[in-house]
Amino acid sequence: MAAFLSLHDAVARNLHDGDVVAFEGFTHLIPHAAAHEAIRQGIKELTLLRMTPDIVYDQMIGMGLARKVVFSYAGNPGVGLLRRMRDAIENSYPRAIETVEHSHSAMAQAYEAGASGLPCAVFRGYKGAGLPKVNPTIKTVICPFTGEELAAIPAHRPDVTFIHAQKASEKGDVLIEGIIGVQKEAALAARRVVVTVEEVVPSFKGLHPNLTILPHWTVDAIAVVPGGAHPSYTYGYYERDNAAYLEWDRISADREAFAAWMTENVLRVGPEVFAGRVEALR
Amino acid sequence: MAAFLSLHDAVARNLHDGDVVAFEGFTHLIPHAAAHEAIRQGIKELTLLRMTPDIVYDQMIGMGLARKVVFSYAGNPGVGLLRRMRDAIENSYPRAIETVEHSHSAMAQAYEAGASGLPCAVFRGYKGAGLPKVNPTIKTVICPFTGEELAAIPAHRPDVTFIHAQKASEKGDVLIEGIIGVQKEAALAARRVVVTVEEVVPSFKGLHPNLTILPHWTVDAIAVVPGGAHPSYTYGYYERDNAAYLEWDRISADREAFAAWMTENVLRVGPEVFAGRVEALR
Amino acid sequence: MTDFTPTEMMTIAAARALKNDDVCFVGIGAPSAACNVARLTHAPDITLIYESGTIGTAPDVLPLSIGDGELCETALCTVSVPEMFRYWLMGGRISIGFLGAAQLDRFGNINTTVIGDYAHPKVRLPGGGGAPEIATSCGEIFITLKQATRSMVDKIDFYTSFGHGEGGDHRRRLGITTKGPTLLITDLAIWRPDPESKEFTVTSLHRGVTRQQVQENCGWPVRFAAHVEETPEPTELELATLRDLQARTAAAHEGRA
Amino acid sequence: MTDFTPTEMMTIAAARALKNDDVCFVGIGAPSAACNVARLTHAPDITLIYESGTIGTAPDVLPLSIGDGELCETALCTVSVPEMFRYWLMGGRISIGFLGAAQLDRFGNINTTVIGDYAHPKVRLPGGGGAPEIATSCGEIFITLKQATRSMVDKIDFYTSFGHGEGGDHRRRLGITTKGPTLLITDLAIWRPDPESKEFTVTSLHRGVTRQQVQENCGWPVRFAAHVEETPEPTELELATLRDLQARTAAAHEGRA
């Protein structure tokens, strides 16, 4: 059942050293505030699942929280490379990380299989591609009717999934709108679910019946963090801070600049700063 | 691309003798008007796919259109048995039909696999159940990671799928709301898609972004048939005619009563009668 | 205390078995009545899910079908049927699955498919619908049934859904990790599986019901628990709630809507 | 006719290759510009799909990411990412997939994963994202690339996505039923695969470009078609549309939103 907690407590109670964790949100609704709280709490040895590691994992990797990253596109969307993640892979700085690389289709379907309680995802994919040669978790099954060889990968079953959403009801039901990405699947695949939201409303009565909602009994903790997706965005609340994504390319290019930025903008502040960061984007 | 046609032409151009066809709609939005048109046109030797054959297939089977029925629940929902379908299975009246029986979960996932372009659906199901012993299309695959034996059945790939929906846009996009059932999957799994709608609106601008919509380029023909789901219902337009479902139990119990009812209410009328049938239910 | 019928007792006893935090996959008929009586009495927060995709529904009138409009109108949300079976049922999100039966055996195996031979049935019944996976995916299964030697049989004609199979650890041997049938509520008694053999055993008789009546309306030799209780009578509130619900329902379904 | 840059020519030539009834899976950068120029000129009804789940989108400004808000706001509908990859891409609903490349070989095989050895890369590139399945699930693949010996190489370091493999019928031998790369548009020329060998062959040179320039900026010996055409110059409309789009985009992305 969903408990309304401070972000500090929501993270402290649900994320532990060594966990397999997904911070999901496909460009939209990326739970940056929750990731910053995990960084402040110095959680260690995490296995990070995420289709596009993006700035959110570039920061966690750069701060040394990750031992392993499972991903499908390690870029700064529309800008370029993820320089902290590259530094970890190419130079083991600040530490070596293990990587498990998939395609977007495979990652999305691994979450879908996890949400469906299945041990693996079976799909048509990877034909002729190089990843099966370097990722031993990509196997095959044979269709018993056509004999076609299909790709199979293990379902994602994170210990905990963090997402950001527009609204929670007072009961703790969660509404996600716009580019909904893989959040519903990532949440339903996880043992524990933590959601940051822009606001709490009395109830969801009167909404369209077919919206994307996580019932309160599928959610463990909810923290109200206005602006909590910044520099990602929240459809209906504030826009993507594209300038910040462009700026990140410069900050992340230099180890010292990165460290200084993280100290000033993450370690020395709290979740309350996010509301201010999106003021100009509303 | 979606063509706006009369129901007669939509059926005549897209449904042919011997086709594998799905008339879907899970209790809600059952395309009765389209089925009646198929009966009037005397299409023969059909393989009928549908989770719940319901009154719509009881009528088609009773009129001798079907050679084979693939289904998962052959009841009159909340009322009892399907007496015309029973008569065909138990007494080969008006003709013998072949039956392929699945569970709801399997049928839904076979449509989903068809929509996904996969040759089969792989899922956890049928454990300990009797159907695999009598349905040779239920096979198994082994998870290459856990060794678990999973059920596998062929994907549904109908030649044509018929559905009823609330609205089409002038471009031919189709909106489905409420209990959306398996219609999106049944449509995307099919080679041809025919949709009856309550009304046509200029466009879908301003709708919530996450609604269930079939783009015009996934639809072959659209026919405007107000009330076309009766005695099923259309959320937002008219309610389910539960009395008609109860009455069907009596009509379908007797071969002559059935024949008389079909002659009077299907063969001698056209799609325009449906609007009148739902007047009292709006 | 006003009088009550055996069917009312059955429905109310079933309602009592449901907890406020249960997530319940509801079938039509007695299960639907029981789940909604629970919701309207001691379990206001119970989550009722119908296989049409309606999650957290709260109908004012019992649906005739599992897809009536009011289920969607009163639900927290309505998902597609493939999602319902994949994320919610197969995903292990349902704590209680309610099943009825045309034929039931002592181990909670259910037949709603055929009477007689499958290929040449004496009676072709509706079939399983969601039952085959409900029986194995839900945390536990409650069964409601009006007793009759015709329906409570020594051997069922078809395994529509799997209960405890031949009893004992048969579920585990098939790799099924859920509890299966843990409760059978009839119009005469409450039955629970023996911890070892998994055979249904009478643990409580409804008011005024004798052991002989239970046996006369059951097709296998009935086992009774060492200590058999009497099922508490329906309370005024339970009975009034059920009867109001059924009155509203009858009114709604007979008239055209 | 006003002058234009090679990159503008590349983008406009790519736009021209798109038809009004295409369903196009759009990547970021040149593909996104080309697809939207097509939509704003000769193909107003083209369906543009971004892998974020936005179907039939019509952005006024080019998105910086494939998930910018405007894609959703202007789309016919927005579906989940698992649905996008299952029903729409794997389901075979996309006629044209657009891909860029860090490294490309003569058979349209693409590397965007690593420079050097995978385990110990010289440069770790972003990786494939949707490309491995886009390359095999879309009806055909268009590739846009600025020519350089560094990017058009004899042998790619990693097969991020499969083109024609070793050429000939290699796709068919792998059970791939789609056409694969049918068009390569660079800043210098238009290339199409040889019908037999499937090696990319120059079929049209952009205005003022020489065969020698094409060869100097390509890492393999370039094959030219028997008859090489000159790519028609951008029209006023094409150029104005592209430049307006890019001006709006720059303004939108530099200021905070």
PDB file of N, CA and C in Angstrom, chain B residues 8 21 26 32 37 44 46 53 100 102 110 162 165 176 205 256 282:
ATOM      1  N   HIS B   8     -23.006  -2.673 -46.390  1.00  0.00           N
ATOM      2  CA  HIS B   8     -23.078  -3.724 -47.400  1.00  0.00           C
ATOM      3  C   HIS B   8     -21.764  -3.842 -48.156  1.00  0.00           C
ATOM      4  N   VAL B  21     -12.079 -15.112 -39.679  1.00  0.00           N
ATOM      5  CA  VAL B  21     -12.577 -13.780 -39.326  1.00  0.00           C
ATOM      6  C   VAL B  21     -12.830 -13.670 -37.828  1.00  0.00           C
ATOM      7  N   PHE B  26     -15.347  -7.207 -26.240  1.00  0.00           N
ATOM      8  CA  PHE B  26     -15.492  -8.010 -25.028  1.00  0.00           C
ATOM      9  C   PHE B  26     -16.723  -7.534 -24.264  1.00  0.00           C
ATOM     10  N   HIS B  32     -22.555  -6.352 -33.895  1.00  0.00           N
ATOM     11  CA  HIS B  32     -23.715  -7.126 -34.330  1.00  0.00           C
ATOM     12  C   HIS B  32     -24.191  -6.725 -35.724  1.00  0.00           C
ATOM     13  N   GLU B  37     -25.003  -8.296 -41.411  1.00  0.00           N
ATOM     14  CA  GLU B  37     -24.767  -8.066 -42.834  1.00  0.00           C
ATOM     15  C   GLU B  37     -24.089  -9.295 -43.464  1.00  0.00           C
ATOM     16  N   LYS B  44     -20.017 -18.059 -46.551  1.00  0.00           N
ATOM     17  CA  LYS B  44     -19.967 -19.465 -46.109  1.00  0.00           C
ATOM     18  C   LYS B  44     -18.581 -19.907 -45.653  1.00  0.00           C
ATOM     19  N   LEU B  46     -16.872 -20.061 -42.930  1.00  0.00           N
ATOM     20  CA  LEU B  46     -15.994 -19.172 -42.166  1.00  0.00           C
ATOM     21  C   LEU B  46     -15.357 -19.892 -40.979  1.00  0.00           C
ATOM     22  N   PRO B  53     -17.976 -16.399 -27.967  1.00  0.00           N
ATOM     23  CA  PRO B  53     -18.844 -16.424 -29.160  1.00  0.00           C
ATOM     24  C   PRO B  53     -20.120 -15.615 -28.979  1.00  0.00           C
ATOM     25  N   VAL B 100     -12.076 -25.206 -31.782  1.00  0.00           N
ATOM     26  CA  VAL B 100     -10.734 -25.126 -31.193  1.00  0.00           C
ATOM     27  C   VAL B 100     -10.873 -24.265 -29.952  1.00  0.00           C
ATOM     28  N   HIS B 102      -9.700 -22.565 -26.284  1.00  0.00           N
ATOM     29  CA  HIS B 102      -8.589 -22.026 -25.502  1.00  0.00           C
ATOM     30  C   HIS B 102      -9.110 -21.424 -24.212  1.00  0.00           C
ATOM     31  N   ALA B 110      -2.949 -14.584 -27.930  1.00  0.00           N
ATOM     32  CA  ALA B 110      -2.776 -14.958 -29.338  1.00  0.00           C
ATOM     33  C   ALA B 110      -3.069 -13.756 -30.250  1.00  0.00           C
ATOM     34  N   PHE B 162     -13.564  -7.533 -37.696  1.00  0.00           N
ATOM     35  CA  PHE B 162     -14.644  -6.548 -37.603  1.00  0.00           C
ATOM     36  C   PHE B 162     -14.748  -6.070 -36.166  1.00  0.00           C
ATOM     37  N   ALA B 165     -16.888   0.762 -32.986  1.00  0.00           N
ATOM     38  CA  ALA B 165     -16.213   1.776 -32.182  1.00  0.00           C
ATOM     39  C   ALA B 165     -17.091   3.005 -32.031  1.00  0.00           C
ATOM     40  N   ILE B 176     -11.667   4.095 -29.687  1.00  0.00           N
ATOM     41  CA  ILE B 176     -12.358   3.094 -28.877  1.00  0.00           C
ATOM     42  C   ILE B 176     -12.188   3.491 -27.412  1.00  0.00           C
ATOM     43  N   LYS B 205      -8.480  16.072 -32.621  1.00  0.00           N
ATOM     44  CA  LYS B 205      -7.671  17.089 -31.931  1.00  0.00           C
ATOM     45  C   LYS B 205      -8.259  17.368 -30.558  1.00  0.00           C
ATOM     46  N   GLU B 256     -37.157 -23.452 -34.683  1.00  0.00           N
ATOM     47  CA  GLU B 256     -38.099 -22.689 -35.503  1.00  0.00           C
ATOM     48  C   GLU B 256     -38.192 -21.242 -35.012  1.00  0.00           C
ATOM     49  N   ARG B 282     -30.618   4.903 -24.689  1.00  0.00           N
ATOM     50  CA  ARG B 282     -29.701   6.053 -24.676  1.00  0.00           C
ATOM     51  C   ARG B 282     -29.824   6.856 -23.388  1.00  0.00           C
TER      52      ARG B 282
END
